[in-house]
Amino acid sequence: MSGNHQDDIHTSAKAAFYQTLSSIPPGYFTSYGRLASLCGVHVRQIQAWLRSLPRESGLPWFRIINSQRKITEHPGSMTQYELLKAEGLLADYRGRFPKDRYWPDCLSTHQGDPD
């Protein structure tokens, strides 16, 4: 019976993942770690779900970047740059995306660091 409970937790977390991913608005991004925190799972679980995301899902996988506000190198990284650029997100000379577009932090008033 405890296996069913674990399956329910996993299913609920995965549903939260899909819902949260679909909630990231165009022109914004979040990190793997932030998405994991919002969904109540480990960051490795987020990475696994992103790797297995069906292409036809239409979910904005490309809006997930690393905690340094950079795109992690992977086979689809050039596509990711292009999709973010199409939404008006441009990396600076260090490859970092603007912190004021970090979701959901952009929804609240906060003091930014000097970076």
PDB file of C-alpha atoms in Angstrom:
ATOM      1  CA  MET A   1       0.000   0.000   0.000  1.00  0.00           C
ATOM      2  CA  SER A   2       2.885   2.391   0.705  1.00  0.00           C
ATOM      3  CA  GLY A   3       3.948   1.960  -2.935  1.00  0.00           C
ATOM      4  CA  ASN A   4       0.620   3.434  -4.012  1.00  0.00           C
ATOM      5  CA  HIS A   5       1.130   6.379  -1.683  1.00  0.00           C
ATOM      6  CA  GLN A   6       4.568   7.029  -3.225  1.00  0.00           C
ATOM      7  CA  ASP A   7       3.043   6.773  -6.704  1.00  0.00           C
ATOM      8  CA  ASP A   8       0.401   9.320  -5.696  1.00  0.00           C
ATOM      9  CA  ILE A   9       3.083  11.702  -4.426  1.00  0.00           C
ATOM     10  CA  HIS A  10       5.087  11.290  -7.650  1.00  0.00           C
ATOM     11  CA  THR A  11       1.977  11.815  -9.797  1.00  0.00           C
ATOM     12  CA  SER A  12       1.012  14.900  -7.791  1.00  0.00           C
ATOM     13  CA  ALA A  13       4.541  16.334  -8.058  1.00  0.00           C
ATOM     14  CA  LYS A  14       4.624  15.681 -11.794  1.00  0.00           C
ATOM     15  CA  ALA A  15       1.256  17.405 -12.200  1.00  0.00           C
ATOM     16  CA  ALA A  16       2.655  20.371 -10.242  1.00  0.00           C
ATOM     17  CA  PHE A  17       5.680  20.347 -12.575  1.00  0.00           C
ATOM     18  CA  TYR A  18       3.500  20.540 -15.695  1.00  0.00           C
ATOM     19  CA  GLN A  19       1.289  23.234 -14.164  1.00  0.00           C
ATOM     20  CA  THR A  20       4.225  25.335 -12.965  1.00  0.00           C
ATOM     21  CA  LEU A  21       6.129  24.975 -16.229  1.00  0.00           C
ATOM     22  CA  SER A  22       3.064  26.078 -18.175  1.00  0.00           C
ATOM     23  CA  SER A  23       2.691  29.097 -15.837  1.00  0.00           C
ATOM     24  CA  ILE A  24       6.027  30.691 -16.757  1.00  0.00           C
ATOM     25  CA  PRO A  25       4.987  33.598 -18.980  1.00  0.00           C
ATOM     26  CA  PRO A  26       6.643  34.418 -22.294  1.00  0.00           C
ATOM     27  CA  GLY A  27       9.657  36.667 -21.832  1.00  0.00           C
ATOM     28  CA  TYR A  28      10.513  35.196 -18.411  1.00  0.00           C
ATOM     29  CA  PHE A  29      12.577  32.270 -17.172  1.00  0.00           C
ATOM     30  CA  THR A  30      13.211  30.293 -14.018  1.00  0.00           C
ATOM     31  CA  SER A  31      15.931  27.938 -12.832  1.00  0.00           C
ATOM     32  CA  TYR A  32      15.954  24.186 -12.438  1.00  0.00           C
ATOM     33  CA  GLY A  33      16.325  24.649  -8.671  1.00  0.00           C
ATOM     34  CA  ARG A  34      13.478  27.149  -8.365  1.00  0.00           C
ATOM     35  CA  LEU A  35      11.179  24.902 -10.365  1.00  0.00           C
ATOM     36  CA  ALA A  36      12.187  21.944  -8.164  1.00  0.00           C
ATOM     37  CA  SER A  37      11.450  23.970  -5.030  1.00  0.00           C
ATOM     38  CA  LEU A  38       8.052  25.069  -6.342  1.00  0.00           C
ATOM     39  CA  CYS A  39       7.174  21.449  -7.181  1.00  0.00           C
ATOM     40  CA  GLY A  40       8.576  19.916  -3.994  1.00  0.00           C
ATOM     41  CA  VAL A  41      11.095  17.643  -5.715  1.00  0.00           C
ATOM     42  CA  HIS A  42      14.858  17.378  -6.196  1.00  0.00           C
ATOM     43  CA  VAL A  43      16.398  19.256  -9.112  1.00  0.00           C
ATOM     44  CA  ARG A  44      17.433  15.937 -10.693  1.00  0.00           C
ATOM     45  CA  GLN A  45      13.763  15.018 -10.968  1.00  0.00           C
ATOM     46  CA  ILE A  46      13.080  18.254 -12.858  1.00  0.00           C
ATOM     47  CA  GLN A  47      15.939  17.465 -15.237  1.00  0.00           C
ATOM     48  CA  ALA A  48      14.587  13.950 -15.818  1.00  0.00           C
ATOM     49  CA  TRP A  49      11.076  15.241 -16.520  1.00  0.00           C
ATOM     50  CA  LEU A  50      12.428  17.864 -18.912  1.00  0.00           C
ATOM     51  CA  ARG A  51      14.446  15.221 -20.789  1.00  0.00           C
ATOM     52  CA  SER A  52      11.331  13.075 -21.216  1.00  0.00           C
ATOM     53  CA  LEU A  53       8.974  15.945 -22.092  1.00  0.00           C
ATOM     54  CA  PRO A  54       7.136  15.067 -25.329  1.00  0.00           C
ATOM     55  CA  ARG A  55       7.984  17.494 -28.140  1.00  0.00           C
ATOM     56  CA  GLU A  56       4.313  17.915 -28.938  1.00  0.00           C
ATOM     57  CA  SER A  57       3.536  18.995 -25.356  1.00  0.00           C
ATOM     58  CA  GLY A  58       3.920  22.658 -26.255  1.00  0.00           C
ATOM     59  CA  LEU A  59       5.308  23.321 -22.767  1.00  0.00           C
ATOM     60  CA  PRO A  60       8.010  26.027 -22.566  1.00  0.00           C
ATOM     61  CA  TRP A  61      10.970  23.808 -21.571  1.00  0.00           C
ATOM     62  CA  PHE A  62      13.314  26.463 -22.930  1.00  0.00           C
ATOM     63  CA  ARG A  63      12.376  28.906 -20.145  1.00  0.00           C
ATOM     64  CA  ILE A  64      14.335  26.778 -17.632  1.00  0.00           C
ATOM     65  CA  ILE A  65      17.977  27.786 -17.209  1.00  0.00           C
ATOM     66  CA  ASN A  66      20.609  27.296 -14.514  1.00  0.00           C
ATOM     67  CA  SER A  67      20.937  29.198 -11.238  1.00  0.00           C
ATOM     68  CA  GLN A  68      23.632  31.440 -12.742  1.00  0.00           C
ATOM     69  CA  ARG A  69      20.972  32.698 -15.179  1.00  0.00           C
ATOM     70  CA  LYS A  70      22.764  30.927 -18.036  1.00  0.00           C
ATOM     71  CA  ILE A  71      21.808  28.204 -20.472  1.00  0.00           C
ATOM     72  CA  THR A  72      23.465  24.911 -19.618  1.00  0.00           C
ATOM     73  CA  GLU A  73      25.187  23.389 -22.646  1.00  0.00           C
ATOM     74  CA  HIS A  74      23.122  20.533 -24.096  1.00  0.00           C
ATOM     75  CA  PRO A  75      22.141  19.343 -27.590  1.00  0.00           C
ATOM     76  CA  GLY A  76      19.208  21.783 -27.719  1.00  0.00           C
ATOM     77  CA  SER A  77      20.991  24.805 -26.263  1.00  0.00           C
ATOM     78  CA  MET A  78      21.164  26.743 -29.542  1.00  0.00           C
ATOM     79  CA  THR A  79      17.431  26.203 -30.029  1.00  0.00           C
ATOM     80  CA  GLN A  80      16.909  27.363 -26.454  1.00  0.00           C
ATOM     81  CA  TYR A  81      18.854  30.586 -27.116  1.00  0.00           C
ATOM     82  CA  GLU A  82      16.781  31.228 -30.243  1.00  0.00           C
ATOM     83  CA  LEU A  83      13.441  30.581 -28.520  1.00  0.00           C
ATOM     84  CA  LEU A  84      14.329  32.887 -25.626  1.00  0.00           C
ATOM     85  CA  LYS A  85      15.566  35.530 -28.062  1.00  0.00           C
ATOM     86  CA  ALA A  86      12.237  35.322 -29.927  1.00  0.00           C
ATOM     87  CA  GLU A  87      10.564  36.250 -26.620  1.00  0.00           C
ATOM     88  CA  GLY A  88      12.868  39.228 -26.133  1.00  0.00           C
ATOM     89  CA  LEU A  89      15.268  37.551 -23.685  1.00  0.00           C
ATOM     90  CA  LEU A  90      18.868  38.290 -24.541  1.00  0.00           C
ATOM     91  CA  ALA A  91      21.906  37.149 -22.598  1.00  0.00           C
ATOM     92  CA  ASP A  92      24.567  39.696 -21.652  1.00  0.00           C
ATOM     93  CA  TYR A  93      28.246  39.411 -22.607  1.00  0.00           C
ATOM     94  CA  ARG A  94      28.713  36.820 -19.830  1.00  0.00           C
ATOM     95  CA  GLY A  95      25.844  34.699 -21.123  1.00  0.00           C
ATOM     96  CA  ARG A  96      23.547  35.683 -18.256  1.00  0.00           C
ATOM     97  CA  PHE A  97      19.905  36.573 -18.684  1.00  0.00           C
ATOM     98  CA  PRO A  98      18.436  39.663 -16.955  1.00  0.00           C
ATOM     99  CA  LYS A  99      17.520  39.050 -13.320  1.00  0.00           C
ATOM    100  CA  ASP A 100      14.374  41.161 -13.605  1.00  0.00           C
ATOM    101  CA  ARG A 101      12.958  38.451 -15.904  1.00  0.00           C
ATOM    102  CA  TYR A 102      13.493  35.681 -13.317  1.00  0.00           C
ATOM    103  CA  TRP A 103      10.121  34.127 -12.551  1.00  0.00           C
ATOM    104  CA  PRO A 104       8.433  34.141 -10.047  1.00  0.00           C
ATOM    105  CA  ASP A 105      10.759  36.698  -8.396  1.00  0.00           C
ATOM    106  CA  CYS A 106       9.608  39.235 -10.968  1.00  0.00           C
ATOM    107  CA  LEU A 107       6.126  39.060  -9.420  1.00  0.00           C
ATOM    108  CA  SER A 108       7.208  40.665  -6.163  1.00  0.00           C
ATOM    109  CA  THR A 109       9.059  43.783  -5.202  1.00  0.00           C
ATOM    110  CA  HIS A 110      12.575  42.910  -4.115  1.00  0.00           C
ATOM    111  CA  GLN A 111      16.059  44.331  -3.834  1.00  0.00           C
ATOM    112  CA  GLY A 112      18.387  42.965  -6.481  1.00  0.00           C
ATOM    113  CA  ASP A 113      22.033  42.212  -5.970  1.00  0.00           C
ATOM    114  CA  PRO A 114      24.533  44.479  -7.735  1.00  0.00           C
ATOM    115  CA  ASP A 115      25.276  41.863 -10.427  1.00  0.00           C
TER     116      ASP A 115
END
